[in-house]
Amino acid sequence: MNRWGTMRRRAALLIAGLVLLVAAPVMAAESPSEQISGFRLKHGEGRVVRDTTLDRIAMDQARAMAAKDDLSHDALGPFNKRVAPSGAGRAAENIAYGYDNFEKTLGQWIDSSGHRKNLLLHNASRVGIASAKTASGKRTYWAMVIAGDYEPKKGKGKKDSEPLVAVKREVAPAGKPKSSNCHIKLLGLCI
């Protein structure tokens, strides 16, 4: 083949390669539940899947915190009552604010021993994740609810199932104080 033929062939291959590169589907980033599952699998726990009931509970909590601009597990009421519709025997909640994406939020939770325990809740199989922005759009609040399987139905002659165990954890970005209803804090007591 002459020099021009070789150059044309290389150019055609280069163009074909570029077309394939552009046309190839972009690998989608892992979903939040896949990120949590990956972390759980590395630490001997099972996968979790998104659950619409837990997503709704997390969204209601994130929206309530954003509306009040207050990082609080009780922004919408006690966790035990809020998570009751999920029918979970065990559940935990992590909340945070100030992070612009889930990956950063998850990283903060992983680095915190209490949040880490919640992420690794034994026998958890379901998760709900949500975020909401304040009215000004300047702050994002995150809520994650992780839970085990649905409680078995109680029937005649059956003992009550294990009571709901609720564990809550919250985190604020470094340098940003959590809001508090304390007027005076003395020796760790809120007065």
Short mmCIF file of C-alpha atoms in Angstrom, two decimals:
data_model
loop_
_atom_site.label_atom_id
_atom_site.label_comp_id
_atom_site.label_asym_id
_atom_site.label_seq_id
_atom_site.Cartn_x
_atom_site.Cartn_y
_atom_site.Cartn_z
CA MET A 1 0.00 0.00 0.00
CA ASN A 2 1.31 3.47 -0.74
CA ARG A 3 1.83 6.17 1.82
CA TRP A 4 -1.49 7.96 1.06
CA GLY A 5 -3.44 4.73 1.34
CA THR A 6 -1.92 3.98 4.74
CA MET A 7 -2.69 7.50 5.97
CA ARG A 8 -6.30 7.28 4.75
CA ARG A 9 -6.71 3.91 6.46
CA ARG A 10 -5.32 5.28 9.74
CA ALA A 11 -7.54 8.34 9.48
CA ALA A 12 -10.60 6.14 8.86
CA LEU A 13 -9.71 3.98 11.88
CA LEU A 14 -9.19 7.08 14.01
CA ILE A 15 -12.55 8.52 12.95
CA ALA A 16 -14.29 5.18 13.56
CA GLY A 17 -12.69 4.98 17.00
CA LEU A 18 -13.83 8.51 17.87
CA VAL A 19 -17.36 7.76 16.68
CA LEU A 20 -17.47 4.62 18.84
CA LEU A 21 -16.11 6.54 21.82
CA VAL A 22 -18.73 9.27 21.48
CA ALA A 23 -21.56 6.83 20.76
CA ALA A 24 -20.65 4.40 23.58
CA PRO A 25 -23.00 4.62 26.53
CA VAL A 26 -21.50 6.51 29.42
CA MET A 27 -21.17 4.40 32.55
CA ALA A 28 -23.76 5.67 34.98
CA ALA A 29 -22.56 6.60 38.44
CA GLU A 30 -23.56 4.17 41.15
CA SER A 31 -26.91 4.92 42.74
CA PRO A 32 -26.98 5.78 46.46
CA SER A 33 -28.32 2.31 47.33
CA GLU A 34 -25.52 0.70 45.29
CA GLN A 35 -22.95 2.87 47.11
CA ILE A 36 -24.37 1.87 50.49
CA SER A 37 -24.55 -1.79 49.41
CA GLY A 38 -20.92 -1.70 48.29
CA PHE A 39 -19.87 -0.35 51.67
CA ARG A 40 -21.99 -2.92 53.49
CA LEU A 41 -20.60 -5.82 51.41
CA LYS A 42 -17.02 -4.77 52.23
CA HIS A 43 -17.93 -5.05 55.92
CA GLY A 44 -19.76 -8.38 55.89
CA GLU A 45 -23.35 -7.14 55.63
CA GLY A 46 -25.85 -7.71 52.84
CA ARG A 47 -27.09 -5.47 50.06
CA VAL A 48 -29.92 -3.00 50.48
CA VAL A 49 -32.48 -1.95 47.90
CA ARG A 50 -34.45 1.26 47.59
CA ASP A 51 -37.84 1.11 49.25
CA THR A 52 -40.61 3.54 48.32
CA THR A 53 -41.99 3.71 51.88
CA LEU A 54 -38.54 4.48 53.32
CA ASP A 55 -37.88 6.98 50.49
CA ARG A 56 -41.09 8.79 51.45
CA ILE A 57 -40.15 8.80 55.16
CA ALA A 58 -36.67 10.13 54.31
CA MET A 59 -38.11 12.77 51.95
CA ASP A 60 -40.62 13.98 54.54
CA GLN A 61 -37.78 14.32 57.06
CA ALA A 62 -35.41 16.09 54.64
CA ARG A 63 -38.17 18.53 53.62
CA ALA A 64 -39.11 19.25 57.25
CA MET A 65 -35.48 19.98 58.15
CA ALA A 66 -35.06 22.20 55.06
CA ALA A 67 -38.29 24.09 55.79
CA LYS A 68 -37.12 24.80 59.35
CA ASP A 69 -33.44 25.05 58.34
CA ASP A 70 -32.76 22.83 61.35
CA LEU A 71 -30.73 19.63 61.51
CA SER A 72 -32.91 17.57 63.83
CA HIS A 73 -34.22 14.04 63.95
CA ASP A 74 -37.37 15.46 65.51
CA ALA A 75 -38.06 18.10 62.83
CA LEU A 76 -41.15 16.11 61.81
CA GLY A 77 -41.74 14.20 65.03
CA PRO A 78 -40.17 11.25 66.85
CA PHE A 79 -38.34 8.77 64.63
CA ASN A 80 -40.19 5.74 66.05
CA LYS A 81 -43.51 7.21 64.95
CA ARG A 82 -42.24 8.37 61.56
CA VAL A 83 -40.72 4.98 60.70
CA ALA A 84 -43.67 2.89 61.97
CA PRO A 85 -45.39 2.77 58.53
CA SER A 86 -42.35 0.86 57.20
CA GLY A 87 -43.23 -2.15 59.36
CA ALA A 88 -39.55 -2.63 60.17
CA GLY A 89 -38.40 -4.51 63.23
CA ARG A 90 -35.18 -2.51 63.27
CA ALA A 91 -34.46 0.83 61.67
CA ALA A 92 -31.91 3.62 61.83
CA GLU A 93 -31.69 7.15 60.47
CA ASN A 94 -28.75 9.30 59.42
CA ILE A 95 -29.18 12.98 58.68
CA ALA A 96 -26.80 15.65 57.46
CA TYR A 97 -26.70 19.06 55.83
CA GLY A 98 -24.41 21.14 53.72
CA TYR A 99 -23.15 18.54 51.26
CA ASP A 100 -24.01 19.07 47.61
CA ASN A 101 -24.11 15.39 46.62
CA PHE A 102 -24.79 11.98 48.11
CA GLU A 103 -21.23 10.74 47.68
CA LYS A 104 -19.87 13.47 49.99
CA THR A 105 -22.68 12.89 52.47
CA LEU A 106 -22.03 9.14 52.52
CA GLY A 107 -18.31 9.78 53.00
CA GLN A 108 -19.05 11.88 56.08
CA TRP A 109 -21.34 9.18 57.47
CA ILE A 110 -18.72 6.48 56.87
CA ASP A 111 -16.12 8.57 58.74
CA SER A 112 -18.40 8.92 61.78
CA SER A 113 -18.58 5.86 64.05
CA GLY A 114 -22.27 6.28 64.90
CA HIS A 115 -23.36 6.84 61.31
CA ARG A 116 -21.17 3.95 60.24
CA LYS A 117 -23.01 1.67 62.69
CA ASN A 118 -26.31 2.73 61.14
CA LEU A 119 -25.03 2.06 57.61
CA LEU A 120 -23.99 -1.41 58.79
CA LEU A 121 -27.28 -2.17 60.56
CA HIS A 122 -27.34 -5.96 60.80
CA ASN A 123 -29.87 -7.69 58.54
CA ALA A 124 -30.92 -4.42 56.90
CA SER A 125 -32.36 -5.02 53.45
CA ARG A 126 -34.06 -1.74 52.54
CA VAL A 127 -33.05 1.91 52.41
CA GLY A 128 -34.68 5.26 51.71
CA ILE A 129 -32.64 8.31 50.78
CA ALA A 130 -33.69 11.89 50.13
CA SER A 131 -32.44 15.44 50.05
CA ALA A 132 -34.16 18.81 50.14
CA LYS A 133 -32.93 22.37 49.81
CA THR A 134 -33.86 25.29 52.01
CA ALA A 135 -36.13 27.97 50.51
CA SER A 136 -33.03 30.06 49.72
CA GLY A 137 -31.45 27.06 47.99
CA LYS A 138 -28.24 27.63 49.93
CA ARG A 139 -28.31 24.51 52.10
CA THR A 140 -29.13 20.89 51.32
CA TYR A 141 -30.47 18.54 54.00
CA TRP A 142 -30.09 14.76 53.68
CA ALA A 143 -31.98 11.93 55.34
CA MET A 144 -31.38 8.20 55.07
CA VAL A 145 -33.54 5.53 56.68
CA ILE A 146 -32.24 1.97 56.68
CA ALA A 147 -34.34 -0.96 57.87
CA GLY A 148 -34.64 -4.70 58.08
CA ASP A 149 -37.36 -6.87 56.65
CA TYR A 150 -41.00 -6.23 57.35
CA GLU A 151 -42.28 -7.41 60.71
CA PRO A 152 -44.20 -10.69 60.64
CA LYS A 153 -47.93 -10.34 61.20
CA LYS A 154 -49.08 -11.17 64.71
CA GLY A 155 -51.59 -13.96 64.93
CA LYS A 156 -53.34 -16.04 67.54
CA GLY A 157 -50.92 -17.72 69.88
CA LYS A 158 -47.91 -15.87 68.44
CA LYS A 159 -45.65 -13.76 70.58
CA ASP A 160 -45.18 -10.11 69.76
CA SER A 161 -42.33 -9.57 67.35
CA GLU A 162 -39.14 -7.86 68.41
CA PRO A 163 -39.86 -4.21 69.27
CA LEU A 164 -38.76 -1.51 66.88
CA VAL A 165 -35.20 -0.48 67.63
CA ALA A 166 -34.54 3.00 66.36
CA VAL A 167 -31.08 4.53 66.22
CA LYS A 168 -30.54 8.08 65.03
CA ARG A 169 -27.39 9.94 64.07
CA GLU A 170 -26.86 13.44 62.70
CA VAL A 171 -23.89 15.23 61.22
CA ALA A 172 -23.11 18.78 60.18
CA PRO A 173 -20.14 19.77 58.04
CA ALA A 174 -16.96 20.72 59.88
CA GLY A 175 -16.95 24.35 60.89
CA LYS A 176 -20.74 24.65 60.84
CA PRO A 177 -22.39 24.35 64.25
CA LYS A 178 -25.49 22.19 64.56
CA SER A 179 -28.57 24.13 65.52
CA SER A 180 -29.63 23.54 69.08
CA ASN A 181 -32.44 24.49 71.41
CA CYS A 182 -29.91 24.85 74.23
CA HIS A 183 -29.64 28.26 75.80
CA ILE A 184 -26.84 27.17 78.11
CA LYS A 185 -24.73 24.03 77.88
CA LEU A 186 -23.10 23.05 81.14
CA LEU A 187 -21.11 19.82 81.56
CA GLY A 188 -22.83 18.38 78.52
CA LEU A 189 -26.30 19.19 79.83
CA CYS A 190 -28.66 21.30 77.76
CA ILE A 191 -30.46 23.90 79.85
#
